[in-house]
XYZ file of C-alpha atoms in Angstrom:
611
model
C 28.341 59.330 31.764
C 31.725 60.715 30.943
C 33.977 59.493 28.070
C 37.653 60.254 27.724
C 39.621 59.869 24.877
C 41.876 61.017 21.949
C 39.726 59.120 18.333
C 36.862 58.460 16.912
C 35.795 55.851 19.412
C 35.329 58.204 21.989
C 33.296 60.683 19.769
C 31.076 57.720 18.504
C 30.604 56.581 22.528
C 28.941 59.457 23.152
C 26.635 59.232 20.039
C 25.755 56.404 20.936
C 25.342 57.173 24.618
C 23.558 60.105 23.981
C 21.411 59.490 20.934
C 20.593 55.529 21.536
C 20.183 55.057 25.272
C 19.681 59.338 26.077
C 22.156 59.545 28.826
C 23.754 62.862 29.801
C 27.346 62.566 28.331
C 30.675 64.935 29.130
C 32.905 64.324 26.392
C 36.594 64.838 27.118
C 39.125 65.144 24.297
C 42.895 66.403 23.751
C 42.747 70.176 22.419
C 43.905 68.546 18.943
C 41.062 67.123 18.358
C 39.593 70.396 17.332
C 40.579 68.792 13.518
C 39.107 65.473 13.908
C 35.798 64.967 12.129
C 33.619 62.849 14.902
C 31.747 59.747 12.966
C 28.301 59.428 12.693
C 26.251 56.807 13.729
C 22.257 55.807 13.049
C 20.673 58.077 15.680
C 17.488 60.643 15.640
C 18.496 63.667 13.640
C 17.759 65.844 16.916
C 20.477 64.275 19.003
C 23.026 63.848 15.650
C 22.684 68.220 15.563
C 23.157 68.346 19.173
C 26.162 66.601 19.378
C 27.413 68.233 15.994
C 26.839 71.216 18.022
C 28.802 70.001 20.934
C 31.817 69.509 18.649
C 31.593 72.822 16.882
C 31.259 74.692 19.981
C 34.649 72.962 21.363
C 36.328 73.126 17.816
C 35.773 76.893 18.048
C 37.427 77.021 21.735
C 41.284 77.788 21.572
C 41.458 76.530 25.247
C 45.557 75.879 26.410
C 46.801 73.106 28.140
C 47.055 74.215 31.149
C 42.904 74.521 32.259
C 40.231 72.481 30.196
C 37.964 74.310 28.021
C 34.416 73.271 28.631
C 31.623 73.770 26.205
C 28.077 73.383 27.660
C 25.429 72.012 25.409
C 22.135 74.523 24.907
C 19.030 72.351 26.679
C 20.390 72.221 30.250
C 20.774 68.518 29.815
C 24.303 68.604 31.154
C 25.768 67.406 28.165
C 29.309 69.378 27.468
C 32.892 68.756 25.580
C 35.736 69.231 27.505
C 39.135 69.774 25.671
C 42.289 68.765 28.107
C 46.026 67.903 26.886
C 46.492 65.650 29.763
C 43.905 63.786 31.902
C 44.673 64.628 35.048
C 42.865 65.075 38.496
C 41.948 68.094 38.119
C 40.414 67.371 34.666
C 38.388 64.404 35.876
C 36.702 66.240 38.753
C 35.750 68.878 36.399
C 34.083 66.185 34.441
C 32.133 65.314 37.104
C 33.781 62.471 37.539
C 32.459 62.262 42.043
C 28.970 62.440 40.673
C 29.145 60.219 37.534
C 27.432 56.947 36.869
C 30.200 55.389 34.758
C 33.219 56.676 33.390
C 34.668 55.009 30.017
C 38.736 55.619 29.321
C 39.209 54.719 25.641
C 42.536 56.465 24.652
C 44.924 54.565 22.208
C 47.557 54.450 25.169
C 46.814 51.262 27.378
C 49.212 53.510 30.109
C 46.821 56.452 30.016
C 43.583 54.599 30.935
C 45.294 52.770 33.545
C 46.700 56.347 35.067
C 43.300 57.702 34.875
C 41.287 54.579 36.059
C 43.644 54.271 39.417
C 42.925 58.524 39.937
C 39.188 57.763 39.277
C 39.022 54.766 41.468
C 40.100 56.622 44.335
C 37.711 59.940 43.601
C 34.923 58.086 43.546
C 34.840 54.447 44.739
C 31.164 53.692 43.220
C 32.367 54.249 39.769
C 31.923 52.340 37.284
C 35.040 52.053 35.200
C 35.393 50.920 31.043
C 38.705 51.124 29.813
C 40.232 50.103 26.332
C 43.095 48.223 27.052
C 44.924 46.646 23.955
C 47.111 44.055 26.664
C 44.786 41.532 27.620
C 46.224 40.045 30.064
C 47.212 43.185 31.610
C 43.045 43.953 31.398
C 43.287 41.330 33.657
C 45.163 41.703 36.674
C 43.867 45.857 36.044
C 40.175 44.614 36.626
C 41.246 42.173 39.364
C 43.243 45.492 41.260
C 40.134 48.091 40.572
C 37.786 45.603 41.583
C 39.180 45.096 45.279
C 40.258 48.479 45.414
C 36.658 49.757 45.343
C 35.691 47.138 47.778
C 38.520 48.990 50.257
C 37.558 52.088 49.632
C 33.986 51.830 50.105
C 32.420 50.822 47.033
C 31.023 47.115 46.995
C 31.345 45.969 43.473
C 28.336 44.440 43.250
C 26.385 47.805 43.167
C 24.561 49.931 45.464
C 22.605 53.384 45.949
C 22.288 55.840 43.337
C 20.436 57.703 40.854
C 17.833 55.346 38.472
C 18.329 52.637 41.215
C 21.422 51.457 42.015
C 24.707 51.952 40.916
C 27.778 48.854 39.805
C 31.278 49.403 40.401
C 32.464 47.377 38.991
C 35.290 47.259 36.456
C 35.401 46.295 32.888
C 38.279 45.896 30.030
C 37.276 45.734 26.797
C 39.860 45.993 23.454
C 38.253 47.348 20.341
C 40.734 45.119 17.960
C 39.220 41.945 19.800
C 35.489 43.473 19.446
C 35.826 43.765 15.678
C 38.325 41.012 14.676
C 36.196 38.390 14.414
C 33.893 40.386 12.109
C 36.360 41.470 10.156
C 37.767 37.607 9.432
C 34.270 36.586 8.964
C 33.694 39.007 6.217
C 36.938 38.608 4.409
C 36.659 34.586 4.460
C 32.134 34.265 4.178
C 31.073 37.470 2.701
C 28.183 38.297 4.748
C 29.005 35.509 7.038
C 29.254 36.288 11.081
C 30.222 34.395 14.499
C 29.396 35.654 17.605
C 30.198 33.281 20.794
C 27.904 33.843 23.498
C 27.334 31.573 26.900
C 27.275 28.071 26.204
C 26.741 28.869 22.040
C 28.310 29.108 19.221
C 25.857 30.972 16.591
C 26.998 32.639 12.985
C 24.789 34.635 10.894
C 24.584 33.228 7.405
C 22.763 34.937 3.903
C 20.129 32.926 2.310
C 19.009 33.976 -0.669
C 15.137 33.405 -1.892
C 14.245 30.281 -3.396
C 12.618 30.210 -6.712
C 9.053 30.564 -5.042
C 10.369 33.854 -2.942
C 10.279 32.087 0.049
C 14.476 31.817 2.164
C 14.894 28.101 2.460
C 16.367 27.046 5.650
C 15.445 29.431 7.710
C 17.712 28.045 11.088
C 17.260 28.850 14.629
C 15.363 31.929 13.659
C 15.526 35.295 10.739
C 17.759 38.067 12.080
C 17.200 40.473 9.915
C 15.394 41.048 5.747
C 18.487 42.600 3.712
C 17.878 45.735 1.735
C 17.022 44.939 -2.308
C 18.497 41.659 -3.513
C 20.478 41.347 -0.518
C 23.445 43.296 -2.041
C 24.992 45.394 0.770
C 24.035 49.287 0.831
C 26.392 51.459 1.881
C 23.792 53.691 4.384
C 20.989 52.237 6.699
C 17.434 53.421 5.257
C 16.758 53.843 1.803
C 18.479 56.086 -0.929
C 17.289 57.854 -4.214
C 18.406 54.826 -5.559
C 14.652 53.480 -3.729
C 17.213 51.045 -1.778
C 15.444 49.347 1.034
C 16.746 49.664 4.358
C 17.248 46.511 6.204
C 14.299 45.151 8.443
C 16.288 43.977 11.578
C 14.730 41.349 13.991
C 11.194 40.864 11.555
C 8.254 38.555 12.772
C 7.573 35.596 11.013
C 4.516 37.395 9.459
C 7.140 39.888 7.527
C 9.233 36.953 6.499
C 6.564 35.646 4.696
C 5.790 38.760 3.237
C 8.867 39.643 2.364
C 8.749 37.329 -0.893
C 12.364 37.859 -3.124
C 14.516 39.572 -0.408
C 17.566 37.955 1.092
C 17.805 37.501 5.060
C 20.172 36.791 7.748
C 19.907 33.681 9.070
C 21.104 32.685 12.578
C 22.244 28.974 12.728
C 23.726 26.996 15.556
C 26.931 25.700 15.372
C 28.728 22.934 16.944
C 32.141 23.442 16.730
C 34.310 26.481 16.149
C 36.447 24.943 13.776
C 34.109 23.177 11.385
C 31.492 25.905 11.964
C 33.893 28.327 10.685
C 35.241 26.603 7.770
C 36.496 28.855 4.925
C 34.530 29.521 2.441
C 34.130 27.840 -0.998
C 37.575 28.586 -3.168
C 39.285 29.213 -0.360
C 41.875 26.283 -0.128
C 45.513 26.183 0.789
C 47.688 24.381 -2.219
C 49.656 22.355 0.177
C 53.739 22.869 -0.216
C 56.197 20.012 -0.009
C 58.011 19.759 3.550
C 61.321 19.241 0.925
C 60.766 22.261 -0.800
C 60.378 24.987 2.998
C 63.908 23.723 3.487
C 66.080 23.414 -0.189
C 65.992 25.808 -2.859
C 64.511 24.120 -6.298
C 67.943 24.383 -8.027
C 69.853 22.054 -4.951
C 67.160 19.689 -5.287
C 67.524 19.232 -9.167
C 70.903 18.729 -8.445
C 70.645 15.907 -5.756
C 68.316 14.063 -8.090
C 70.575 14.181 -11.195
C 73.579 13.010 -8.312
C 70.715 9.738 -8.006
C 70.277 9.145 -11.249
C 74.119 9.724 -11.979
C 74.359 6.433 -9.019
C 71.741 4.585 -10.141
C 73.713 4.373 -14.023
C 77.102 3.315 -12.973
C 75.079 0.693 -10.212
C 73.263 -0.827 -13.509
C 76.557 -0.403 -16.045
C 78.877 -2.233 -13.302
C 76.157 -4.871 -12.874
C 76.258 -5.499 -16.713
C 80.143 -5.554 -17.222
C 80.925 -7.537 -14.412
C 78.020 -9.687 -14.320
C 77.666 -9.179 -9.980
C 74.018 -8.725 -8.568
C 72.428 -5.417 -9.128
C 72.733 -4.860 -5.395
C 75.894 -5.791 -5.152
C 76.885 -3.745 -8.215
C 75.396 -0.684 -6.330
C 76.985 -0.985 -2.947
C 80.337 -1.131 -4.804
C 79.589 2.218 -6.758
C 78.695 3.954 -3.705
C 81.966 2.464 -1.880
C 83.886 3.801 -4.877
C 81.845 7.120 -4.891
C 83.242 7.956 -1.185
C 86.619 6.128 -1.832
C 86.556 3.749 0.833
C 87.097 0.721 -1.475
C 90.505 -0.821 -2.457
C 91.530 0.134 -6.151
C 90.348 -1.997 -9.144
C 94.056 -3.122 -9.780
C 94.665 -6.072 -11.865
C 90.493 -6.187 -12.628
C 89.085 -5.799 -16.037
C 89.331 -2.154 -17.927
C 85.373 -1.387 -17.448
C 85.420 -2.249 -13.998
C 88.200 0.826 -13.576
C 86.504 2.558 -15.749
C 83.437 2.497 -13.648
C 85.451 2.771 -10.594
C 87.458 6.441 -12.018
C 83.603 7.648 -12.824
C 82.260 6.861 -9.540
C 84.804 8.772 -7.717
C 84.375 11.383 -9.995
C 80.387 11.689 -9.390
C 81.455 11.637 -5.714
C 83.568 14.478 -5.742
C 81.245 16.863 -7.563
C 78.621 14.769 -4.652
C 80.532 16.641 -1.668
C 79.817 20.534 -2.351
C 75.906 19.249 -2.989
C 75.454 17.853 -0.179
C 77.444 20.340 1.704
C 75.012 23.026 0.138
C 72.163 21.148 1.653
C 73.363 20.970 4.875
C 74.184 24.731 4.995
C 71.036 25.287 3.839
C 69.010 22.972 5.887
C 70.868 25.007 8.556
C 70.086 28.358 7.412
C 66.522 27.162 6.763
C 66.375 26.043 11.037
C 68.340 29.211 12.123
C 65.940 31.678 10.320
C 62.975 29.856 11.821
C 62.169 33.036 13.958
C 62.789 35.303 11.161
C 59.767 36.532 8.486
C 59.052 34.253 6.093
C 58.651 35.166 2.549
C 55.724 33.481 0.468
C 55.928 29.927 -0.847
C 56.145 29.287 -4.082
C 52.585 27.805 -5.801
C 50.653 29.624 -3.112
C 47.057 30.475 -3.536
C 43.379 30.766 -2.260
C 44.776 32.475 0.237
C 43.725 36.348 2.382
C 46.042 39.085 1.639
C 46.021 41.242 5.278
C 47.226 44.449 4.610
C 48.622 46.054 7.846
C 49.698 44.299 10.794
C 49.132 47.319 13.374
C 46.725 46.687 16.455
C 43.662 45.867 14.601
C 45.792 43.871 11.811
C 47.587 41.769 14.578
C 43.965 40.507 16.126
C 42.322 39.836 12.526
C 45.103 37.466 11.956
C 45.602 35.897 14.498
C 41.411 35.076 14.324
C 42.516 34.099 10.621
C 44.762 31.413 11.872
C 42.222 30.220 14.537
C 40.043 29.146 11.572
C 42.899 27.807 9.436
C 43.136 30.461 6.343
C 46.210 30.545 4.971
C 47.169 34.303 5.087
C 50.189 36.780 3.488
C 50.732 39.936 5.447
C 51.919 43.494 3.638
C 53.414 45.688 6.383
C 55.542 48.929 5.612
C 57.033 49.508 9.439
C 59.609 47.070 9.981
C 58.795 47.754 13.814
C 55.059 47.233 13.423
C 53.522 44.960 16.982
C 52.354 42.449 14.380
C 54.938 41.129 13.212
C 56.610 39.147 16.366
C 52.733 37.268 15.987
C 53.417 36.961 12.506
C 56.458 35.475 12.762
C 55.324 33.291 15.835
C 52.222 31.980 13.482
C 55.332 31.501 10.323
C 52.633 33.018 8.567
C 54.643 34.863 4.975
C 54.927 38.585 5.344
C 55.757 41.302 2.431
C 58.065 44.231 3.560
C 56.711 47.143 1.243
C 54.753 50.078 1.139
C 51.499 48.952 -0.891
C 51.149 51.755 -2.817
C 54.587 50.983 -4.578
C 54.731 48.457 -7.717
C 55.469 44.987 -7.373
C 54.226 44.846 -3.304
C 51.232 43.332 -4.105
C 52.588 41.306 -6.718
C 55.002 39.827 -4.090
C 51.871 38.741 -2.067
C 49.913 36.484 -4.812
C 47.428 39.003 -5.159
C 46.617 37.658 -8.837
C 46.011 33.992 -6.718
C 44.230 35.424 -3.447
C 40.824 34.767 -2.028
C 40.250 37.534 -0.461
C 42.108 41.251 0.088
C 41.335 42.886 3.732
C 42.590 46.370 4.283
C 42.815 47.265 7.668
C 45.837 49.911 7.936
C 45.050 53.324 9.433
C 44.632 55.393 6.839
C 41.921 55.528 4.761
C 43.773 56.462 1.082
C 46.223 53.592 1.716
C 43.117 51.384 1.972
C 41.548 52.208 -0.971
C 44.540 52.655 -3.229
C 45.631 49.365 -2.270
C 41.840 48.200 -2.880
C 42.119 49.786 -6.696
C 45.715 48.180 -7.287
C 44.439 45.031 -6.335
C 40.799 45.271 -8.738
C 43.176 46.387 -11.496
C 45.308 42.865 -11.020
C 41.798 40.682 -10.287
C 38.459 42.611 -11.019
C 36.974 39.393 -9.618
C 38.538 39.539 -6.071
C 36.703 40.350 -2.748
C 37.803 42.744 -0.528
C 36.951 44.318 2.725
C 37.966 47.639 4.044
C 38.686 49.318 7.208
C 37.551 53.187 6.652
C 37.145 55.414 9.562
C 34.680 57.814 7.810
C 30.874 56.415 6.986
C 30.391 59.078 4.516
C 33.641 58.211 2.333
C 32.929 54.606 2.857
C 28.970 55.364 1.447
C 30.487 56.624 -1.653
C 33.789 53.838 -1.680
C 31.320 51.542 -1.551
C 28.678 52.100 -4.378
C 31.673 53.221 -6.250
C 33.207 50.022 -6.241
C 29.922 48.061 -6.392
C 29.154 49.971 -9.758
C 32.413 49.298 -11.334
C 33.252 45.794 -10.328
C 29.358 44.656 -9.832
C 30.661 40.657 -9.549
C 33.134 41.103 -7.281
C 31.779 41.204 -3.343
C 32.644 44.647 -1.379
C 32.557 45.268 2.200
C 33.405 48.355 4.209
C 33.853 48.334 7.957
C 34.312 50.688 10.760
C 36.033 49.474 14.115
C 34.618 52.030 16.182
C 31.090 51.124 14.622
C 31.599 47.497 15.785
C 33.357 48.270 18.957
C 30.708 51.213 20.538
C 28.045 49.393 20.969
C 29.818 47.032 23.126
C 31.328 49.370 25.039
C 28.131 51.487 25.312
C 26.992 48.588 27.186
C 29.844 48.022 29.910
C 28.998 51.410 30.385
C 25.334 51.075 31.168
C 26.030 47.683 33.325
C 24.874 45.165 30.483
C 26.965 42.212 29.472
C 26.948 42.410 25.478
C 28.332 39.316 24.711
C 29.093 40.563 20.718
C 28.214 41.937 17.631
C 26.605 41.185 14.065
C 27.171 43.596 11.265
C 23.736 43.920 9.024
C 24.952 46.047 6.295
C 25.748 49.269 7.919
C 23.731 48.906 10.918
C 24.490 46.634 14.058
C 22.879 43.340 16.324
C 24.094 43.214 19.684
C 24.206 39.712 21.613
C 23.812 40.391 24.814
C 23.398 38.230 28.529
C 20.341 39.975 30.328
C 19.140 38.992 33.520
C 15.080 38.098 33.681
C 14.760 39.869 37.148
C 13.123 43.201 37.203
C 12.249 43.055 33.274
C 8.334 43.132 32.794
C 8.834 42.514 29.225
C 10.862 39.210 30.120
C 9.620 38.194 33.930
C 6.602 36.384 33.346
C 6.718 35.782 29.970
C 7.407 32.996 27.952
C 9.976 33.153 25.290
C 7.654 33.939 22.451
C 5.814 36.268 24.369
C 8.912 38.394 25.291
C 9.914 38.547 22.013
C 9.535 42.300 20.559
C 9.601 42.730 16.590
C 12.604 44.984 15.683
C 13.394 45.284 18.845
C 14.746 42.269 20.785
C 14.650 38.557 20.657
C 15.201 35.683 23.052
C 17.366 33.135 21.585
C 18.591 30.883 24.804
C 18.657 30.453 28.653
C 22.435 30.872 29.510
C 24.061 27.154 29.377
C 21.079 25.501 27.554
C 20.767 24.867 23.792
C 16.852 23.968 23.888
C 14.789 26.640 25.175
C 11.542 26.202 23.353
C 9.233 29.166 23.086
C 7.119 28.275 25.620
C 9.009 28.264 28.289
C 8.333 30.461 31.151
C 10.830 33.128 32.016
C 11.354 33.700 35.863
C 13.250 35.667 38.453
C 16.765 33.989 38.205
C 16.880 32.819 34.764
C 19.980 34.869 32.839
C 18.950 35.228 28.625
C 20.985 35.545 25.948
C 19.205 37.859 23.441
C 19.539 39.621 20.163
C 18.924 42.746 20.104
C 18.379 46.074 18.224
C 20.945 49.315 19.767
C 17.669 50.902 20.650
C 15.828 47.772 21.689
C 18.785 46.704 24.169
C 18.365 50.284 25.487
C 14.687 49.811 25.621
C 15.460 46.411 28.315
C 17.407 48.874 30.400
């Protein structure tokens, strides 16, 4: 396998290439990179030294741009780092790229994979190609034009010869932002709560919490995983000198009943995306008059005193001259825009009335000429960022609107949260979708005074934090606590070990308020770990700090699925069987058989362990 790129996704790809599923990995990063700290992910402590190893051997290289450096792991595995400023040709063939299995391109740069996918296409036509593309509709056409080129150029596409029995080369495009979106939305809105769309279901994992007698009442389609302690989330994956339990993913039904006073996971069907998804309890949008999005408070006080001001002379005319009321207030408003003959030769209160009327219509005309202008102004700045609405509340606070940020909200809006954004860049890519969605964004830098403020904060639901750094994050995390201890917030922080000890931190200060910490490139490898090795993984469940894949496997070939029925292929912390693709009701009994196509939860290790 050979993984190209210039963050932490590419460093965690190979963890979890090399220490999950043992494949031989070449590891090819920018010389800069030298100063990057790669993340760490659950994996035997052998392989986690090894590939610590790997990166200190090419941190310690001062290879130039001109050749790549390349650092050979101890073992004679094959596994190496290879530092390169640009990925050219002759970078990829010293990768190995002619003899490799699969080759994943997940730069930042949507142009770079595509410029290295095309060269690696036509070096070896039997490649199978991952690239991180941000453009999805680009992805696209891209897969559509690799696909057929490596049916030109000698490689099927459907698979073929090759070491460990055939090899696909095929093309996939995966985006890490759409990977860990919805997981990020679910956690701002439910907590712990998680959707994952797979073929033909909609499924979200839900936290039940024990029942007087111990026991997790409604238990759904089946129990995902037991949480660690009371079901609070730890911030690592086994236990801590705290005595924390780690998580029991995938238990039997023998360990659920054990498992007396712990919280689970809970997977429940749902029907329908949008009632499935509902936001949680408290979170409800205070509905704005349509009246008050177009005129300012002020012009509207001022049109209903111009009312009242008609509705007076209409009721005094109708008592001095004794004419119907209706009458009496079709005159005043003929007087009020002067299109009545003068009250000459009529008694003094009916002039009187008449001199008023044209009075309240003169001060009438610059009112309603304000409204107009500002009706106007109101249409014309439709494509323009709106600010947020007075009386908001119950509402997400999205801080950052960069590639991640843009994806989050727009899954926000899917499920009908009402959301402010906080963006510093002016230029940042999410704000033509904000402005599209007329969702209210806040031009600031967070960490300033009075940014948050501007938001609601001290009304919000929820705060999610999903800029790029790490400080800005948490800052923004503290400023907020300090406004509403109360208020739950999720983070995006690149590095587990700071988020271990952001986490705890804030769980031991503010123990009411809910706390979640995420990592993108912890949601996203797994997934793409698996276009790697050929397997469709369909999504991805967060269990505290550790990870369920969803994943479409097909029966044929498996001896722990062909043959079986679904209870029997069922493997405790391993892998489960939840459906036949397109059907709702497999029962356990049913007999698996060479054609069938499952869709099955599954363990990092256990998915490798179907391979």
């Amino acid at each position: 396998m050979v993984v190209c790129g210039d963050d932490g996704l590419a460093h965690r790809l190979a963890a979890e290439l090399r220490g999950v599923h043992g494949e031989r990995v070449t590891l090819v990063v920018p010389p800069n990179e030298r100063t990057a700290r790669p993340p760490v992910v659950g994996r035997p402590r052998a392989a986690s030294a090894l590939l610590d190893r790997m990166v200190s051997a090419a941190v310690g290289r001062g290879g130039g741009p001109a050749a790549p450096a390349t650092v050979p792991v101890p073992g004679g595995d094959g596994g190496r780092v290879l530092e390169a400023a640009e990925l050219t040709e002759a970078v990829l063939a010293e990768a190995g790229v002619e003899r490799a299995a699969a080759l994943a391109l997940v730069y930042d740069d949507d142009e770079t994979n595509i410029r290295a996918a095309l060269t690696a296409r036509r070096i070896n036509p039997r490649l199978r190609l991952v690239l991180r593309l941000y453009n999805r509709r680009l992805g696209q056409h891209i897969e559509e034009l690799l696909d057929q080129a490596a049916v030109l150029t000698g490689g099927d596409g459907e698979g073929g010869g090759g070491e460990g029995g055939g090899q696909d080369a095929s093309t996939t495009v995966l985006s890490d932002a759409d990977t860990a979106a919805p997981v990020l939305a679910a956690t701002a809105v439910a907590g712990t709560g998680k959707v994952v769309q797979t073929e033909g279901l909609l499924l979200r994992a839900v936290e039940r919490l024990p029942a007087a007698d111990g026991t997790v009442a409604g238990t759904g389609l089946c129990t995902l995983a037991l949480l660690s302690g009371s079901g609070a989330e730890p911030a690592g994956g086994g236990a801590d000198g705290n005595g924390e339990q780690e998580p029991r993913l995938l238990p039997d039904d023998e360990e659920v009943l054990r498992a007396r006073g712990r919280a689970a996971m809970v997977l429940e069907r749902m029907t329908s995306a949008g009632g499935a998804d509902s936001a949680a309890p408290g979170l409800a949008v205070r509905a704005v008059p349509p009246l008050a999005s177009l005129f300012s408070r002020r012009l509207l006080w001022s049109l209903a005193g111009m009312v009242g001001c008609v509705v007076a002379l209409a009721v005094a005319l109708s008592l001095v001259t004794d004419i119907h009321p209706l009458r009496a207030f079709y005159l005043t408003l003929l007087d009020m825009f002067a299109i009545d003959d003068p009250a000459i030769g009529q008694s003094l209160g009916r002039q009187i009335l008449q001199l008023l009327s044209g009075l309240v219509g003169l001060l009438l005309l610059p009112v309603l000429l304000a409204a107009v202008l500002e009706a106007l102004g109101t249409f014309r700045t439709a494509s323009a960022l709106r600010k947020p609405p007075r009386g908001l509340g119950g509402h997400v606070v999205l801080l950052g609107l960069g590639k991640i940020g843009t994806r989050v909200l727009a899954r926000l809006r899917e499920l009908g949260v009402p959301v402010v954004c906080v963006e510093s860049d002016p230029e940042a890519r999410g704000l033509a979708t904000a402005r599209r969605l007329r969702v209210p964004v806040v031009l600031g830098d967070v960490t300033q005074e009075g940014v948050l403020e501007s938001a609601k904060i001290h009304r919000a639901y929820a705060l999610l934090a999903v800029t790029s750094a790490d400080t800005t994050n948490l800052e923004a995390v503290l400023a907020a606590r300090s406004v509403r201890p109360d208020l739950r917030v999720v983070l995006r922080l690149y590095d587990d070990d700071f988020a271990t000890a952001v986490y705890r931190t804030l769980r031991a200060a503010y123990p009411q308020a809910l706390t979640r910490s995420r990592s993108v490139t912890h949601l996203a490898a797994p997934a793409f770990a698996g276009a790697m090795l050929g397997r469709q993984v369909l999504g991805a469940i967060a269990v505290e700090r550790r990870v369920l894949l969803f994943a479409a496997v097909d029966v044929d070939g498996h001896p722990q699925l062909e043959g079986r029925t679904v209870g029997e292929a069922f493997r405790a912390g391993s892998w489960r069987v939840l459906a036949l693709s397109g059907r709702t009701d497999t029962s356990p009994g049913h007999v698996l058989s060479k054609g069938d196509r499952v869709v099955v939860a599954a363990t990092r290790r256990g998915l490798a362990e179907l391979r």
